[in-house]
Short mmCIF file of the N, C-alpha and C atoms (twelve columns), coordinates in Angstrom:
data_MODEL
# 
_entry.id   MODEL 
# 
loop_
_atom_site.group_PDB 
_atom_site.id 
_atom_site.type_symbol 
_atom_site.label_atom_id 
_atom_site.label_alt_id 
_atom_site.label_comp_id 
_atom_site.label_asym_id 
_atom_site.label_seq_id 
_atom_site.Cartn_x 
_atom_site.Cartn_y 
_atom_site.Cartn_z 
_atom_site.pdbx_PDB_model_num 
ATOM 1   N N  . MET A 1  59.748 179.217 237.203 1 
ATOM 2   C CA . MET A 1  60.009 177.802 237.422 1 
ATOM 3   C C  . MET A 1  61.009 177.277 236.395 1 
ATOM 4   N N  . GLU A 2  60.831 177.715 235.162 1 
ATOM 5   C CA . GLU A 2  61.712 177.264 234.102 1 
ATOM 6   C C  . GLU A 2  63.144 177.710 234.348 1 
ATOM 7   N N  . GLN A 3  63.306 178.956 234.791 1 
ATOM 8   C CA . GLN A 3  64.642 179.470 235.080 1 
ATOM 9   C C  . GLN A 3  65.279 178.696 236.227 1 
ATOM 10  N N  . GLN A 4  64.468 178.368 237.213 1 
ATOM 11  C CA . GLN A 4  64.972 177.626 238.363 1 
ATOM 12  C C  . GLN A 4  65.507 176.265 237.917 1 
ATOM 13  N N  . MET A 5  64.852 175.642 236.982 1 
ATOM 14  C CA . MET A 5  65.293 174.339 236.498 1 
ATOM 15  C C  . MET A 5  66.600 174.462 235.725 1 
ATOM 16  N N  . LYS A 6  66.801 175.560 235.010 1 
ATOM 17  C CA . LYS A 6  68.027 175.777 234.257 1 
ATOM 18  C C  . LYS A 6  69.221 175.943 235.179 1 
ATOM 19  N N  . GLU A 7  68.999 176.471 236.373 1 
ATOM 20  C CA . GLU A 7  70.089 176.747 237.299 1 
ATOM 21  C C  . GLU A 7  70.570 175.511 238.049 1 
ATOM 22  N N  . THR A 8  69.869 174.418 237.919 1 
ATOM 23  C CA . THR A 8  70.291 173.206 238.604 1 
ATOM 24  C C  . THR A 8  70.797 172.204 237.584 1 
ATOM 25  N N  . ASN A 9  71.833 171.474 237.937 1 
ATOM 26  C CA . ASN A 9  72.300 170.441 237.029 1 
ATOM 27  C C  . ASN A 9  71.567 169.143 237.343 1 
ATOM 28  N N  . LYS A 10 71.932 168.046 236.687 1 
ATOM 29  C CA . LYS A 10 71.175 166.814 236.882 1 
ATOM 30  C C  . LYS A 10 71.316 166.215 238.276 1 
ATOM 31  N N  . ASN A 11 72.299 166.649 239.044 1 
ATOM 32  C CA . ASN A 11 72.439 166.200 240.428 1 
ATOM 33  C C  . ASN A 11 71.618 167.044 241.395 1 
ATOM 34  N N  . GLY A 12 70.972 168.110 240.884 1 
ATOM 35  C CA . GLY A 12 70.182 168.980 241.738 1 
ATOM 36  C C  . GLY A 12 70.986 170.098 242.371 1 
ATOM 37  N N  . ASP A 13 72.266 170.214 242.027 1 
ATOM 38  C CA . ASP A 13 73.110 171.273 242.574 1 
ATOM 39  C C  . ASP A 13 72.791 172.603 241.896 1 
ATOM 40  N N  . GLN A 14 73.050 173.668 242.582 1 
ATOM 41  C CA . GLN A 14 72.823 175.002 242.049 1 
ATOM 42  C C  . GLN A 14 74.106 175.482 241.386 1 
ATOM 43  N N  . ALA A 15 74.248 175.167 240.120 1 
ATOM 44  C CA . ALA A 15 75.482 175.437 239.396 1 
ATOM 45  C C  . ALA A 15 75.811 176.924 239.305 1 
ATOM 46  N N  . ASN A 16 74.817 177.790 239.215 1 
ATOM 47  C CA . ASN A 16 75.067 179.216 239.034 1 
ATOM 48  C C  . ASN A 16 75.002 180.013 240.327 1 
ATOM 49  N N  . ASN A 17 74.860 179.373 241.457 1 
ATOM 50  C CA . ASN A 17 74.763 180.060 242.736 1 
ATOM 51  C C  . ASN A 17 76.146 180.112 243.395 1 
ATOM 52  N N  . PRO A 18 76.762 181.304 243.454 1 
ATOM 53  C CA . PRO A 18 78.105 181.386 244.038 1 
ATOM 54  C C  . PRO A 18 78.133 181.094 245.535 1 
ATOM 55  N N  . LEU A 19 76.985 181.106 246.187 1 
ATOM 56  C CA . LEU A 19 76.934 180.828 247.627 1 
ATOM 57  C C  . LEU A 19 76.618 179.365 247.932 1 
ATOM 58  N N  . HIS A 20 76.402 178.579 246.898 1 
ATOM 59  C CA . HIS A 20 76.045 177.180 247.112 1 
ATOM 60  C C  . HIS A 20 77.162 176.451 247.866 1 
ATOM 61  N N  . GLY A 21 76.785 175.808 248.945 1 
ATOM 62  C CA . GLY A 21 77.740 175.042 249.739 1 
ATOM 63  C C  . GLY A 21 78.443 175.848 250.813 1 
ATOM 64  N N  . ILE A 22 78.177 177.148 250.867 1 
ATOM 65  C CA . ILE A 22 78.805 177.990 251.893 1 
ATOM 66  C C  . ILE A 22 77.789 178.231 253.004 1 
ATOM 67  N N  . LYS A 23 78.156 177.878 254.217 1 
ATOM 68  C CA . LYS A 23 77.245 178.023 255.352 1 
ATOM 69  C C  . LYS A 23 77.174 179.480 255.793 1 
ATOM 70  N N  . LEU A 24 76.006 179.849 256.301 1 
ATOM 71  C CA . LEU A 24 75.810 181.211 256.779 1 
ATOM 72  C C  . LEU A 24 76.806 181.555 257.886 1 
ATOM 73  N N  . VAL A 25 77.113 180.612 258.738 1 
ATOM 74  C CA . VAL A 25 78.072 180.870 259.819 1 
ATOM 75  C C  . VAL A 25 79.448 181.196 259.240 1 
ATOM 76  N N  . ASP A 26 79.834 180.535 258.162 1 
ATOM 77  C CA . ASP A 26 81.126 180.809 257.531 1 
ATOM 78  C C  . ASP A 26 81.140 182.196 256.889 1 
ATOM 79  N N  . ILE A 27 80.016 182.577 256.285 1 
ATOM 80  C CA . ILE A 27 79.886 183.910 255.694 1 
ATOM 81  C C  . ILE A 27 80.039 184.971 256.775 1 
ATOM 82  N N  . LEU A 28 79.320 184.785 257.865 1 
ATOM 83  C CA . LEU A 28 79.350 185.758 258.953 1 
ATOM 84  C C  . LEU A 28 80.735 185.845 259.589 1 
ATOM 85  N N  . GLU A 29 81.364 184.716 259.821 1 
ATOM 86  C CA . GLU A 29 82.709 184.714 260.413 1 
ATOM 87  C C  . GLU A 29 83.712 185.409 259.490 1 
ATOM 88  N N  . HIS A 30 83.571 185.207 258.192 1 
ATOM 89  C CA . HIS A 30 84.446 185.891 257.230 1 
ATOM 90  C C  . HIS A 30 84.253 187.405 257.321 1 
ATOM 91  N N  . LEU A 31 82.999 187.844 257.351 1 
ATOM 92  C CA . LEU A 31 82.721 189.277 257.386 1 
ATOM 93  C C  . LEU A 31 83.204 189.925 258.685 1 
ATOM 94  N N  . VAL A 32 83.052 189.231 259.790 1 
ATOM 95  C CA . VAL A 32 83.533 189.763 261.076 1 
ATOM 96  C C  . VAL A 32 85.061 189.855 261.048 1 
ATOM 97  N N  . ALA A 33 85.718 188.860 260.479 1 
ATOM 98  C CA . ALA A 33 87.182 188.901 260.381 1 
ATOM 99  C C  . ALA A 33 87.633 190.007 259.424 1 
ATOM 100 N N  . GLU A 34 86.895 190.197 258.367 1 
ATOM 101 C CA . GLU A 34 87.246 191.193 257.345 1 
ATOM 102 C C  . GLU A 34 87.001 192.628 257.811 1 
ATOM 103 N N  . TYR A 35 85.832 192.867 258.415 1 
ATOM 104 C CA . TYR A 35 85.418 194.227 258.747 1 
ATOM 105 C C  . TYR A 35 85.359 194.521 260.242 1 
ATOM 106 N N  . GLY A 36 85.185 193.500 261.073 1 
ATOM 107 C CA . GLY A 36 84.942 193.709 262.498 1 
ATOM 108 C C  . GLY A 36 83.478 194.076 262.717 1 
ATOM 109 N N  . TRP A 37 82.997 193.920 263.941 1 
ATOM 110 C CA . TRP A 37 81.585 194.182 264.231 1 
ATOM 111 C C  . TRP A 37 81.214 195.642 263.995 1 
ATOM 112 N N  . PHE A 38 82.105 196.548 264.383 1 
ATOM 113 C CA . PHE A 38 81.785 197.974 264.269 1 
ATOM 114 C C  . PHE A 38 81.548 198.370 262.811 1 
ATOM 115 N N  . ASP A 39 82.497 198.046 261.929 1 
ATOM 116 C CA . ASP A 39 82.342 198.400 260.513 1 
ATOM 117 C C  . ASP A 39 81.231 197.603 259.850 1 
ATOM 118 N N  . LEU A 40 81.054 196.375 260.269 1 
ATOM 119 C CA . LEU A 40 79.962 195.571 259.722 1 
ATOM 120 C C  . LEU A 40 78.620 196.218 260.057 1 
ATOM 121 N N  . GLY A 41 78.492 196.705 261.283 1 
ATOM 122 C CA . GLY A 41 77.279 197.401 261.699 1 
ATOM 123 C C  . GLY A 41 77.056 198.710 260.962 1 
ATOM 124 N N  . LYS A 42 78.144 199.365 260.547 1 
ATOM 125 C CA . LYS A 42 78.016 200.585 259.748 1 
ATOM 126 C C  . LYS A 42 77.581 200.262 258.317 1 
ATOM 127 N N  . ARG A 43 78.099 199.170 257.784 1 
ATOM 128 C CA . ARG A 43 77.774 198.786 256.410 1 
ATOM 129 C C  . ARG A 43 76.355 198.227 256.303 1 
ATOM 130 N N  . ILE A 44 75.960 197.430 257.296 1 
ATOM 131 C CA . ILE A 44 74.614 196.859 257.337 1 
ATOM 132 C C  . ILE A 44 74.034 197.215 258.702 1 
ATOM 133 N N  . ASN A 45 73.182 198.209 258.735 1 
ATOM 134 C CA . ASN A 45 72.678 198.749 259.993 1 
ATOM 135 C C  . ASN A 45 71.530 197.889 260.542 1 
ATOM 136 N N  . ILE A 46 71.920 196.829 261.236 1 
ATOM 137 C CA . ILE A 46 70.938 195.994 261.922 1 
ATOM 138 C C  . ILE A 46 71.375 195.827 263.368 1 
ATOM 139 N N  . LYS A 47 70.397 195.722 264.234 1 
ATOM 140 C CA . LYS A 47 70.632 195.730 265.678 1 
ATOM 141 C C  . LYS A 47 71.612 194.637 266.126 1 
ATOM 142 N N  . CYS A 48 71.508 193.459 265.538 1 
ATOM 143 C CA . CYS A 48 72.366 192.359 265.995 1 
ATOM 144 C C  . CYS A 48 73.839 192.586 265.675 1 
ATOM 145 N N  . PHE A 49 74.159 193.559 264.804 1 
ATOM 146 C CA . PHE A 49 75.547 193.909 264.524 1 
ATOM 147 C C  . PHE A 49 76.013 195.095 265.374 1 
ATOM 148 N N  . ASN A 50 75.076 195.877 265.872 1 
ATOM 149 C CA . ASN A 50 75.428 197.114 266.574 1 
ATOM 150 C C  . ASN A 50 75.282 197.054 268.089 1 
ATOM 151 N N  . ASN A 51 74.403 196.236 268.605 1 
ATOM 152 C CA . ASN A 51 74.150 196.167 270.050 1 
ATOM 153 C C  . ASN A 51 74.535 194.801 270.592 1 
ATOM 154 N N  . ASP A 52 75.643 194.726 271.293 1 
ATOM 155 C CA . ASP A 52 76.131 193.482 271.894 1 
ATOM 156 C C  . ASP A 52 76.174 192.344 270.863 1 
ATOM 157 N N  . PRO A 53 76.937 192.534 269.772 1 
ATOM 158 C CA . PRO A 53 76.935 191.555 268.682 1 
ATOM 159 C C  . PRO A 53 77.585 190.230 269.056 1 
ATOM 160 N N  . SER A 54 77.043 189.181 268.487 1 
ATOM 161 C CA . SER A 54 77.634 187.851 268.615 1 
ATOM 162 C C  . SER A 54 77.251 187.042 267.383 1 
ATOM 163 N N  . ILE A 55 78.021 186.025 267.105 1 
ATOM 164 C CA . ILE A 55 77.718 185.146 265.973 1 
ATOM 165 C C  . ILE A 55 76.359 184.488 266.190 1 
ATOM 166 N N  . LYS A 56 76.123 183.991 267.399 1 
ATOM 167 C CA . LYS A 56 74.890 183.264 267.696 1 
ATOM 168 C C  . LYS A 56 73.649 184.135 267.489 1 
ATOM 169 N N  . SER A 57 73.635 185.345 268.048 1 
ATOM 170 C CA . SER A 57 72.454 186.202 267.902 1 
ATOM 171 C C  . SER A 57 72.276 186.654 266.457 1 
ATOM 172 N N  . SER A 58 73.379 186.895 265.778 1 
ATOM 173 C CA . SER A 58 73.298 187.316 264.383 1 
ATOM 174 C C  . SER A 58 72.763 186.202 263.497 1 
ATOM 175 N N  . LEU A 59 73.227 184.985 263.712 1 
ATOM 176 C CA . LEU A 59 72.718 183.849 262.929 1 
ATOM 177 C C  . LEU A 59 71.223 183.665 263.140 1 
ATOM 178 N N  . LYS A 60 70.786 183.770 264.376 1 
ATOM 179 C CA . LYS A 60 69.365 183.609 264.690 1 
ATOM 180 C C  . LYS A 60 68.530 184.648 263.937 1 
ATOM 181 N N  . PHE A 61 68.985 185.898 263.955 1 
ATOM 182 C CA . PHE A 61 68.269 186.965 263.272 1 
ATOM 183 C C  . PHE A 61 68.303 186.772 261.759 1 
ATOM 184 N N  . LEU A 62 69.466 186.487 261.213 1 
ATOM 185 C CA . LEU A 62 69.608 186.370 259.761 1 
ATOM 186 C C  . LEU A 62 68.819 185.204 259.185 1 
ATOM 187 N N  . ARG A 63 68.691 184.134 259.946 1 
ATOM 188 C CA . ARG A 63 67.913 182.979 259.460 1 
ATOM 189 C C  . ARG A 63 66.419 183.282 259.395 1 
ATOM 190 N N  . LYS A 64 65.968 184.242 260.189 1 
ATOM 191 C CA . LYS A 64 64.549 184.601 260.231 1 
ATOM 192 C C  . LYS A 64 64.220 185.812 259.357 1 
ATOM 193 N N  . THR A 65 65.241 186.514 258.853 1 
ATOM 194 C CA . THR A 65 65.016 187.794 258.187 1 
ATOM 195 C C  . THR A 65 65.666 187.789 256.806 1 
ATOM 196 N N  . PRO A 66 64.894 187.435 255.785 1 
ATOM 197 C CA . PRO A 66 65.460 187.294 254.435 1 
ATOM 198 C C  . PRO A 66 66.131 188.557 253.888 1 
ATOM 199 N N  . TRP A 67 65.573 189.740 254.145 1 
ATOM 200 C CA . TRP A 67 66.170 190.957 253.581 1 
ATOM 201 C C  . TRP A 67 67.547 191.223 254.183 1 
ATOM 202 N N  . ALA A 68 67.708 190.926 255.473 1 
ATOM 203 C CA . ALA A 68 69.001 191.139 256.136 1 
ATOM 204 C C  . ALA A 68 70.012 190.088 255.670 1 
ATOM 205 N N  . ARG A 69 69.551 188.872 255.523 1 
ATOM 206 C CA . ARG A 69 70.440 187.805 255.046 1 
ATOM 207 C C  . ARG A 69 70.942 188.116 253.638 1 
ATOM 208 N N  . GLU A 70 70.065 188.640 252.806 1 
ATOM 209 C CA . GLU A 70 70.461 188.997 251.446 1 
ATOM 210 C C  . GLU A 70 71.553 190.070 251.455 1 
ATOM 211 N N  . LYS A 71 71.418 191.049 252.331 1 
ATOM 212 C CA . LYS A 71 72.442 192.098 252.435 1 
ATOM 213 C C  . LYS A 71 73.781 191.509 252.883 1 
ATOM 214 N N  . VAL A 72 73.737 190.599 253.840 1 
ATOM 215 C CA . VAL A 72 74.954 189.961 254.331 1 
ATOM 216 C C  . VAL A 72 75.597 189.124 253.220 1 
ATOM 217 N N  . GLU A 73 74.791 188.366 252.500 1 
ATOM 218 C CA . GLU A 73 75.320 187.543 251.413 1 
ATOM 219 C C  . GLU A 73 75.927 188.414 250.309 1 
ATOM 220 N N  . ASN A 74 75.270 189.526 249.998 1 
ATOM 221 C CA . ASN A 74 75.795 190.421 248.970 1 
ATOM 222 C C  . ASN A 74 77.120 191.061 249.395 1 
ATOM 223 N N  . LEU A 75 77.220 191.440 250.666 1 
ATOM 224 C CA . LEU A 75 78.473 191.999 251.161 1 
ATOM 225 C C  . LEU A 75 79.578 190.945 251.119 1 
ATOM 226 N N  . TYR A 76 79.242 189.711 251.442 1 
ATOM 227 C CA . TYR A 76 80.212 188.613 251.375 1 
ATOM 228 C C  . TYR A 76 80.736 188.449 249.946 1 
ATOM 229 N N  . LEU A 77 79.819 188.408 248.985 1 
ATOM 230 C CA . LEU A 77 80.224 188.258 247.588 1 
ATOM 231 C C  . LEU A 77 81.084 189.443 247.143 1 
ATOM 232 N N  . TYR A 78 80.707 190.634 247.552 1 
ATOM 233 C CA . TYR A 78 81.470 191.830 247.231 1 
ATOM 234 C C  . TYR A 78 82.883 191.746 247.817 1 
ATOM 235 N N  . SER A 79 82.974 191.318 249.069 1 
ATOM 236 C CA . SER A 79 84.286 191.260 249.723 1 
ATOM 237 C C  . SER A 79 85.177 190.196 249.080 1 
ATOM 238 N N  . LYS A 80 84.596 189.101 248.664 1 
ATOM 239 C CA . LYS A 80 85.372 188.034 248.003 1 
ATOM 240 C C  . LYS A 80 85.818 188.474 246.613 1 
ATOM 241 N N  . LYS A 81 84.936 189.152 245.900 1 
ATOM 242 C CA . LYS A 81 85.236 189.609 244.535 1 
ATOM 243 C C  . LYS A 81 86.360 190.642 244.553 1 
ATOM 244 N N  . ASN A 82 86.335 191.545 245.508 1 
ATOM 245 C CA . ASN A 82 87.314 192.623 245.562 1 
ATOM 246 C C  . ASN A 82 88.617 192.237 246.238 1 
ATOM 247 N N  . LYS A 83 88.652 191.057 246.820 1 
ATOM 248 C CA . LYS A 83 89.871 190.614 247.492 1 
ATOM 249 C C  . LYS A 83 90.836 189.948 246.507 1 
ATOM 250 N N  . THR A 84 90.301 189.409 245.446 1 
ATOM 251 C CA . THR A 84 91.148 188.687 244.484 1 
ATOM 252 C C  . THR A 84 91.724 189.582 243.439 1 
# 
């Protein structure tokens, strides 16, 4: 709890969260543009990326599945870090 309080400033924003303010749909669209569905499915082996993929079905799955969302967010951060 104490650590959580340190990560927020007086406005309640998450100062140390690099994903703060970035929507999941924007993350997913970036990854699809960067890697395409086929490579994205190879990097993160989940059904919604490999079988008839779409933004809508992927968002639905990722919002319900924390472990998969974490993998997607980590790949996004990795792709942004290595692009600069």
